[in-house]
JSON list of C-alpha atoms in Angstrom, two decimals:
[
{"chain": "A", "resi": 1, "resn": "MET", "atom": "CA", "xyz": [9.77, 19.25, 9.16]},
{"chain": "A", "resi": 2, "resn": "SER", "atom": "CA", "xyz": [7.64, 19.21, 6.03]},
{"chain": "A", "resi": 3, "resn": "THR", "atom": "CA", "xyz": [4.02, 18.19, 6.01]},
{"chain": "A", "resi": 4, "resn": "SER", "atom": "CA", "xyz": [1.93, 17.03, 3.09]},
{"chain": "A", "resi": 5, "resn": "THR", "atom": "CA", "xyz": [-1.32, 18.61, 1.94]},
{"chain": "A", "resi": 6, "resn": "ARG", "atom": "CA", "xyz": [-2.05, 15.92, -0.66]},
{"chain": "A", "resi": 7, "resn": "PHE", "atom": "CA", "xyz": [-4.81, 14.36, 1.45]},
{"chain": "A", "resi": 8, "resn": "ALA", "atom": "CA", "xyz": [-6.70, 17.64, 1.89]},
{"chain": "A", "resi": 9, "resn": "VAL", "atom": "CA", "xyz": [-6.24, 18.58, -1.77]},
{"chain": "A", "resi": 10, "resn": "ALA", "atom": "CA", "xyz": [-7.35, 15.11, -2.90]},
{"chain": "A", "resi": 11, "resn": "ILE", "atom": "CA", "xyz": [-10.55, 15.45, -0.85]},
{"chain": "A", "resi": 12, "resn": "HIS", "atom": "CA", "xyz": [-11.10, 18.90, -2.41]},
{"chain": "A", "resi": 13, "resn": "ILE", "atom": "CA", "xyz": [-10.57, 17.48, -5.91]},
{"chain": "A", "resi": 14, "resn": "LEU", "atom": "CA", "xyz": [-12.93, 14.55, -5.34]},
{"chain": "A", "resi": 15, "resn": "THR", "atom": "CA", "xyz": [-15.56, 16.82, -3.78]},
{"chain": "A", "resi": 16, "resn": "ASN", "atom": "CA", "xyz": [-15.36, 19.02, -6.86]},
{"chain": "A", "resi": 17, "resn": "ILE", "atom": "CA", "xyz": [-15.80, 16.06, -9.20]},
{"chain": "A", "resi": 18, "resn": "THR", "atom": "CA", "xyz": [-18.67, 14.67, -7.11]},
{"chain": "A", "resi": 19, "resn": "LEU", "atom": "CA", "xyz": [-20.57, 17.96, -7.12]},
{"chain": "A", "resi": 20, "resn": "PHE", "atom": "CA", "xyz": [-20.52, 18.03, -10.92]},
{"chain": "A", "resi": 21, "resn": "ARG", "atom": "CA", "xyz": [-22.70, 14.91, -10.72]},
{"chain": "A", "resi": 22, "resn": "GLY", "atom": "CA", "xyz": [-21.43, 12.87, -13.65]},
{"chain": "A", "resi": 23, "resn": "LEU", "atom": "CA", "xyz": [-19.99, 15.67, -15.77]},
{"chain": "A", "resi": 24, "resn": "ALA", "atom": "CA", "xyz": [-16.29, 15.34, -16.56]},
{"chain": "A", "resi": 25, "resn": "VAL", "atom": "CA", "xyz": [-14.30, 18.10, -14.85]},
{"chain": "A", "resi": 26, "resn": "ARG", "atom": "CA", "xyz": [-11.11, 19.52, -16.35]},
{"chain": "A", "resi": 27, "resn": "SER", "atom": "CA", "xyz": [-8.01, 19.77, -14.19]},
{"chain": "A", "resi": 28, "resn": "GLU", "atom": "CA", "xyz": [-7.85, 23.50, -15.00]},
{"chain": "A", "resi": 29, "resn": "ASP", "atom": "CA", "xyz": [-11.31, 24.01, -13.51]},
{"chain": "A", "resi": 30, "resn": "ILE", "atom": "CA", "xyz": [-10.47, 21.97, -10.42]},
{"chain": "A", "resi": 31, "resn": "ALA", "atom": "CA", "xyz": [-7.19, 23.87, -10.05]},
{"chain": "A", "resi": 32, "resn": "ARG", "atom": "CA", "xyz": [-9.10, 27.16, -10.02]},
{"chain": "A", "resi": 33, "resn": "SER", "atom": "CA", "xyz": [-11.18, 25.90, -7.08]},
{"chain": "A", "resi": 34, "resn": "VAL", "atom": "CA", "xyz": [-8.15, 24.54, -5.21]},
{"chain": "A", "resi": 35, "resn": "ASN", "atom": "CA", "xyz": [-6.16, 27.67, -6.11]},
{"chain": "A", "resi": 36, "resn": "THR", "atom": "CA", "xyz": [-3.19, 25.72, -7.39]},
{"chain": "A", "resi": 37, "resn": "ASN", "atom": "CA", "xyz": [-1.50, 24.79, -10.64]},
{"chain": "A", "resi": 38, "resn": "PRO", "atom": "CA", "xyz": [-3.33, 22.26, -12.90]},
{"chain": "A", "resi": 39, "resn": "THR", "atom": "CA", "xyz": [-0.16, 20.14, -12.87]},
{"chain": "A", "resi": 40, "resn": "VAL", "atom": "CA", "xyz": [-0.61, 19.60, -9.12]},
{"chain": "A", "resi": 41, "resn": "VAL", "atom": "CA", "xyz": [-4.22, 18.53, -9.74]},
{"chain": "A", "resi": 42, "resn": "ARG", "atom": "CA", "xyz": [-3.20, 16.18, -12.56]},
{"chain": "A", "resi": 43, "resn": "ARG", "atom": "CA", "xyz": [-0.53, 14.56, -10.38]},
{"chain": "A", "resi": 44, "resn": "ILE", "atom": "CA", "xyz": [-3.05, 13.89, -7.60]},
{"chain": "A", "resi": 45, "resn": "LEU", "atom": "CA", "xyz": [-5.67, 12.75, -10.12]},
{"chain": "A", "resi": 46, "resn": "GLY", "atom": "CA", "xyz": [-3.09, 10.25, -11.39]},
{"chain": "A", "resi": 47, "resn": "ALA", "atom": "CA", "xyz": [-2.68, 8.80, -7.90]},
{"chain": "A", "resi": 48, "resn": "LEU", "atom": "CA", "xyz": [-6.45, 8.70, -7.42]},
{"chain": "A", "resi": 49, "resn": "ALA", "atom": "CA", "xyz": [-6.85, 6.93, -10.77]},
{"chain": "A", "resi": 50, "resn": "ASP", "atom": "CA", "xyz": [-4.13, 4.41, -9.87]},
{"chain": "A", "resi": 51, "resn": "ALA", "atom": "CA", "xyz": [-6.14, 3.64, -6.73]},
{"chain": "A", "resi": 52, "resn": "GLY", "atom": "CA", "xyz": [-9.32, 3.13, -8.79]},
{"chain": "A", "resi": 53, "resn": "LEU", "atom": "CA", "xyz": [-11.11, 6.19, -7.41]},
{"chain": "A", "resi": 54, "resn": "THR", "atom": "CA", "xyz": [-11.22, 8.29, -10.59]},
{"chain": "A", "resi": 55, "resn": "HIS", "atom": "CA", "xyz": [-10.82, 7.87, -14.31]},
{"chain": "A", "resi": 56, "resn": "SER", "atom": "CA", "xyz": [-10.38, 10.25, -17.20]},
{"chain": "A", "resi": 57, "resn": "GLN", "atom": "CA", "xyz": [-12.65, 10.88, -20.14]},
{"chain": "A", "resi": 58, "resn": "MET", "atom": "CA", "xyz": [-10.64, 11.95, -23.16]},
{"chain": "A", "resi": 59, "resn": "GLY", "atom": "CA", "xyz": [-11.55, 14.30, -25.98]},
{"chain": "A", "resi": 60, "resn": "GLN", "atom": "CA", "xyz": [-13.93, 17.23, -26.23]},
{"chain": "A", "resi": 61, "resn": "GLY", "atom": "CA", "xyz": [-15.80, 17.57, -22.95]},
{"chain": "A", "resi": 62, "resn": "GLY", "atom": "CA", "xyz": [-13.21, 15.37, -21.30]},
{"chain": "A", "resi": 63, "resn": "GLY", "atom": "CA", "xyz": [-11.94, 15.48, -17.77]},
{"chain": "A", "resi": 64, "resn": "ALA", "atom": "CA", "xyz": [-11.99, 13.59, -14.51]},
{"chain": "A", "resi": 65, "resn": "LEU", "atom": "CA", "xyz": [-14.86, 11.45, -13.28]},
{"chain": "A", "resi": 66, "resn": "LEU", "atom": "CA", "xyz": [-15.41, 9.28, -10.22]},
{"chain": "A", "resi": 67, "resn": "ALA", "atom": "CA", "xyz": [-14.74, 5.61, -10.89]},
{"chain": "A", "resi": 68, "resn": "LYS", "atom": "CA", "xyz": [-17.35, 4.57, -8.31]},
{"chain": "A", "resi": 69, "resn": "PRO", "atom": "CA", "xyz": [-20.10, 6.24, -6.29]},
{"chain": "A", "resi": 70, "resn": "ALA", "atom": "CA", "xyz": [-18.99, 8.80, -3.70]},
{"chain": "A", "resi": 71, "resn": "SER", "atom": "CA", "xyz": [-20.77, 6.76, -1.03]},
{"chain": "A", "resi": 72, "resn": "GLU", "atom": "CA", "xyz": [-18.31, 3.91, -1.70]},
{"chain": "A", "resi": 73, "resn": "ILE", "atom": "CA", "xyz": [-15.16, 6.04, -1.41]},
{"chain": "A", "resi": 74, "resn": "THR", "atom": "CA", "xyz": [-13.90, 6.54, 2.15]},
{"chain": "A", "resi": 75, "resn": "LEU", "atom": "CA", "xyz": [-11.43, 9.00, 3.56]},
{"chain": "A", "resi": 76, "resn": "ARG", "atom": "CA", "xyz": [-9.20, 5.98, 4.25]},
{"chain": "A", "resi": 77, "resn": "ASP", "atom": "CA", "xyz": [-9.27, 5.11, 0.52]},
{"chain": "A", "resi": 78, "resn": "ILE", "atom": "CA", "xyz": [-8.32, 8.68, -0.36]},
{"chain": "A", "resi": 79, "resn": "TYR", "atom": "CA", "xyz": [-5.52, 8.87, 2.21]},
{"chain": "A", "resi": 80, "resn": "HIS", "atom": "CA", "xyz": [-3.94, 5.62, 1.03]},
{"chain": "A", "resi": 81, "resn": "ALA", "atom": "CA", "xyz": [-4.21, 6.76, -2.60]},
{"chain": "A", "resi": 82, "resn": "VAL", "atom": "CA", "xyz": [-2.20, 9.94, -2.12]},
{"chain": "A", "resi": 83, "resn": "GLU", "atom": "CA", "xyz": [-0.03, 9.53, 0.98]},
{"chain": "A", "resi": 84, "resn": "ASP", "atom": "CA", "xyz": [2.93, 7.19, 1.07]},
{"chain": "A", "resi": 85, "resn": "GLN", "atom": "CA", "xyz": [3.95, 7.92, 4.63]},
{"chain": "A", "resi": 86, "resn": "PRO", "atom": "CA", "xyz": [2.59, 6.66, 7.93]},
{"chain": "A", "resi": 87, "resn": "TYR", "atom": "CA", "xyz": [0.31, 8.93, 9.92]},
{"chain": "A", "resi": 88, "resn": "PHE", "atom": "CA", "xyz": [3.06, 9.51, 12.46]},
{"chain": "A", "resi": 89, "resn": "PRO", "atom": "CA", "xyz": [6.61, 9.15, 11.15]},
{"chain": "A", "resi": 90, "resn": "LEU", "atom": "CA", "xyz": [9.39, 8.38, 13.60]},
{"chain": "A", "resi": 91, "resn": "HIS", "atom": "CA", "xyz": [12.70, 10.19, 13.95]},
{"chain": "A", "resi": 92, "resn": "ARG", "atom": "CA", "xyz": [14.60, 10.86, 10.73]},
{"chain": "A", "resi": 93, "resn": "SER", "atom": "CA", "xyz": [17.80, 9.58, 12.34]},
{"chain": "A", "resi": 94, "resn": "LYS", "atom": "CA", "xyz": [18.15, 6.85, 14.97]},
{"chain": "A", "resi": 95, "resn": "PRO", "atom": "CA", "xyz": [18.17, 8.22, 18.53]},
{"chain": "A", "resi": 96, "resn": "ASN", "atom": "CA", "xyz": [21.27, 7.72, 20.68]},
{"chain": "A", "resi": 97, "resn": "ASP", "atom": "CA", "xyz": [21.15, 4.09, 21.81]},
{"chain": "A", "resi": 98, "resn": "GLU", "atom": "CA", "xyz": [23.41, 4.87, 24.77]},
{"chain": "A", "resi": 99, "resn": "CYS", "atom": "CA", "xyz": [20.91, 7.38, 26.15]},
{"chain": "A", "resi": 100, "resn": "TYR", "atom": "CA", "xyz": [18.25, 6.13, 28.60]},
{"chain": "A", "resi": 101, "resn": "ILE", "atom": "CA", "xyz": [15.43, 7.78, 26.60]},
{"chain": "A", "resi": 102, "resn": "GLY", "atom": "CA", "xyz": [17.01, 7.30, 23.18]},
{"chain": "A", "resi": 103, "resn": "HIS", "atom": "CA", "xyz": [17.34, 3.56, 23.81]},
{"chain": "A", "resi": 104, "resn": "ALA", "atom": "CA", "xyz": [13.70, 3.07, 24.80]},
{"chain": "A", "resi": 105, "resn": "ILE", "atom": "CA", "xyz": [11.72, 5.71, 22.89]},
{"chain": "A", "resi": 106, "resn": "ILE", "atom": "CA", "xyz": [11.43, 3.98, 19.48]},
{"chain": "A", "resi": 107, "resn": "PRO", "atom": "CA", "xyz": [9.65, 0.80, 20.65]},
{"chain": "A", "resi": 108, "resn": "VAL", "atom": "CA", "xyz": [7.33, 2.88, 22.84]},
{"chain": "A", "resi": 109, "resn": "LEU", "atom": "CA", "xyz": [6.48, 5.26, 20.00]},
{"chain": "A", "resi": 110, "resn": "GLU", "atom": "CA", "xyz": [6.05, 2.40, 17.52]},
{"chain": "A", "resi": 111, "resn": "ALA", "atom": "CA", "xyz": [3.48, 0.74, 19.79]},
{"chain": "A", "resi": 112, "resn": "GLU", "atom": "CA", "xyz": [1.63, 4.01, 20.51]},
{"chain": "A", "resi": 113, "resn": "PHE", "atom": "CA", "xyz": [1.65, 5.14, 16.90]},
{"chain": "A", "resi": 114, "resn": "ALA", "atom": "CA", "xyz": [0.40, 1.73, 15.75]},
{"chain": "A", "resi": 115, "resn": "ARG", "atom": "CA", "xyz": [-2.48, 1.88, 18.26]},
{"chain": "A", "resi": 116, "resn": "ILE", "atom": "CA", "xyz": [-3.44, 5.43, 17.27]},
{"chain": "A", "resi": 117, "resn": "SER", "atom": "CA", "xyz": [-3.08, 4.61, 13.55]},
{"chain": "A", "resi": 118, "resn": "ARG", "atom": "CA", "xyz": [-5.51, 1.69, 13.90]},
{"chain": "A", "resi": 119, "resn": "GLN", "atom": "CA", "xyz": [-8.01, 4.05, 15.48]},
{"chain": "A", "resi": 120, "resn": "MET", "atom": "CA", "xyz": [-7.49, 6.61, 12.71]},
{"chain": "A", "resi": 121, "resn": "GLU", "atom": "CA", "xyz": [-7.90, 3.95, 10.02]},
{"chain": "A", "resi": 122, "resn": "ALA", "atom": "CA", "xyz": [-11.22, 2.87, 11.55]},
{"chain": "A", "resi": 123, "resn": "SER", "atom": "CA", "xyz": [-12.39, 6.48, 11.83]},
{"chain": "A", "resi": 124, "resn": "LEU", "atom": "CA", "xyz": [-11.36, 7.39, 8.27]},
{"chain": "A", "resi": 125, "resn": "ALA", "atom": "CA", "xyz": [-13.17, 4.29, 6.99]},
{"chain": "A", "resi": 126, "resn": "GLN", "atom": "CA", "xyz": [-16.42, 5.52, 8.56]},
{"chain": "A", "resi": 127, "resn": "THR", "atom": "CA", "xyz": [-16.55, 8.76, 6.56]},
{"chain": "A", "resi": 128, "resn": "SER", "atom": "CA", "xyz": [-17.40, 8.62, 2.87]},
{"chain": "A", "resi": 129, "resn": "LEU", "atom": "CA", "xyz": [-16.79, 11.17, 0.16]},
{"chain": "A", "resi": 130, "resn": "ALA", "atom": "CA", "xyz": [-20.58, 11.54, -0.02]},
{"chain": "A", "resi": 131, "resn": "ASP", "atom": "CA", "xyz": [-20.56, 12.54, 3.67]},
{"chain": "A", "resi": 132, "resn": "ILE", "atom": "CA", "xyz": [-17.95, 15.24, 2.95]},
{"chain": "A", "resi": 133, "resn": "VAL", "atom": "CA", "xyz": [-19.90, 16.52, -0.06]},
{"chain": "A", "resi": 134, "resn": "GLY", "atom": "CA", "xyz": [-23.06, 16.78, 2.06]},
{"chain": "A", "resi": 135, "resn": "LYS", "atom": "CA", "xyz": [-21.17, 18.73, 4.71]},
{"chain": "A", "resi": 136, "resn": "VAL", "atom": "CA", "xyz": [-19.71, 21.10, 2.09]},
{"chain": "A", "resi": 137, "resn": "GLU", "atom": "CA", "xyz": [-23.18, 21.86, 0.74]},
{"chain": "A", "resi": 138, "resn": "ALA", "atom": "CA", "xyz": [-24.54, 22.31, 4.28]},
{"chain": "A", "resi": 139, "resn": "CYS", "atom": "CA", "xyz": [-21.66, 24.66, 5.14]},
{"chain": "A", "resi": 140, "resn": "ALA", "atom": "CA", "xyz": [-22.20, 26.66, 1.93]},
{"chain": "A", "resi": 141, "resn": "GLY", "atom": "CA", "xyz": [-25.87, 27.02, 2.83]},
{"chain": "A", "resi": 142, "resn": "TYR", "atom": "CA", "xyz": [-27.21, 26.16, -0.61]},
{"chain": "A", "resi": 143, "resn": "PRO", "atom": "CA", "xyz": [-26.87, 23.31, -3.11]},
{"chain": "A", "resi": 144, "resn": "PHE", "atom": "CA", "xyz": [-24.10, 23.36, -5.69]},
{"chain": "A", "resi": 145, "resn": "VAL", "atom": "CA", "xyz": [-25.19, 24.11, -9.26]},
{"chain": "A", "resi": 146, "resn": "PRO", "atom": "CA", "xyz": [-22.60, 23.35, -11.96]},
{"chain": "A", "resi": 147, "resn": "CYS", "atom": "CA", "xyz": [-21.95, 26.36, -14.17]},
{"chain": "A", "resi": 148, "resn": "GLU", "atom": "CA", "xyz": [-22.46, 26.09, -17.90]},
{"chain": "A", "resi": 149, "resn": "CYS", "atom": "CA", "xyz": [-18.84, 27.14, -18.47]},
{"chain": "A", "resi": 150, "resn": "ILE", "atom": "CA", "xyz": [-17.41, 23.79, -17.37]},
{"chain": "A", "resi": 151, "resn": "ASN", "atom": "CA", "xyz": [-15.33, 22.14, -20.09]},
{"chain": "A", "resi": 152, "resn": "GLN", "atom": "CA", "xyz": [-15.35, 25.36, -22.09]},
{"chain": "A", "resi": 153, "resn": "PRO", "atom": "CA", "xyz": [-12.26, 27.42, -22.89]},
{"chain": "A", "resi": 154, "resn": "ASP", "atom": "CA", "xyz": [-11.48, 30.01, -20.22]},
{"chain": "A", "resi": 155, "resn": "THR", "atom": "CA", "xyz": [-13.02, 33.27, -21.48]},
{"chain": "A", "resi": 156, "resn": "HIS", "atom": "CA", "xyz": [-12.04, 35.37, -18.48]},
{"chain": "A", "resi": 157, "resn": "HIS", "atom": "CA", "xyz": [-8.69, 36.48, -19.97]}
]
């Protein structure tokens, strides 16, 4: 069964953009932090832009920027921007309707998953991107300082 990492990567991307405090951040620079291909970052940035969470600045010094303050972006907003599946998907194929358990399991799971999903939605809505950024800086033990090399050609090769 495959799982998605889009939510975690989207939070990483938005944390990166937030820490650059108003400077546009290139997908290549974000990809270096995430340790993935810039195409993956651009795809997720596209979904975040479609949801109104980021926008792009074109041209020299261009890159991704937040579309609104980090304090106004919740984990629920981010999840809904990048995930198209429910928190808890049901069976891929319909269980055996002639089986005692197979006949009754879907309605039971639907009710339980709906209840748990409502609780998750409420919890995700209580945490902002600004909260995550603060926790990242606290975990690092020192404040983030943007390097001067941002939006410059990669000179490490």
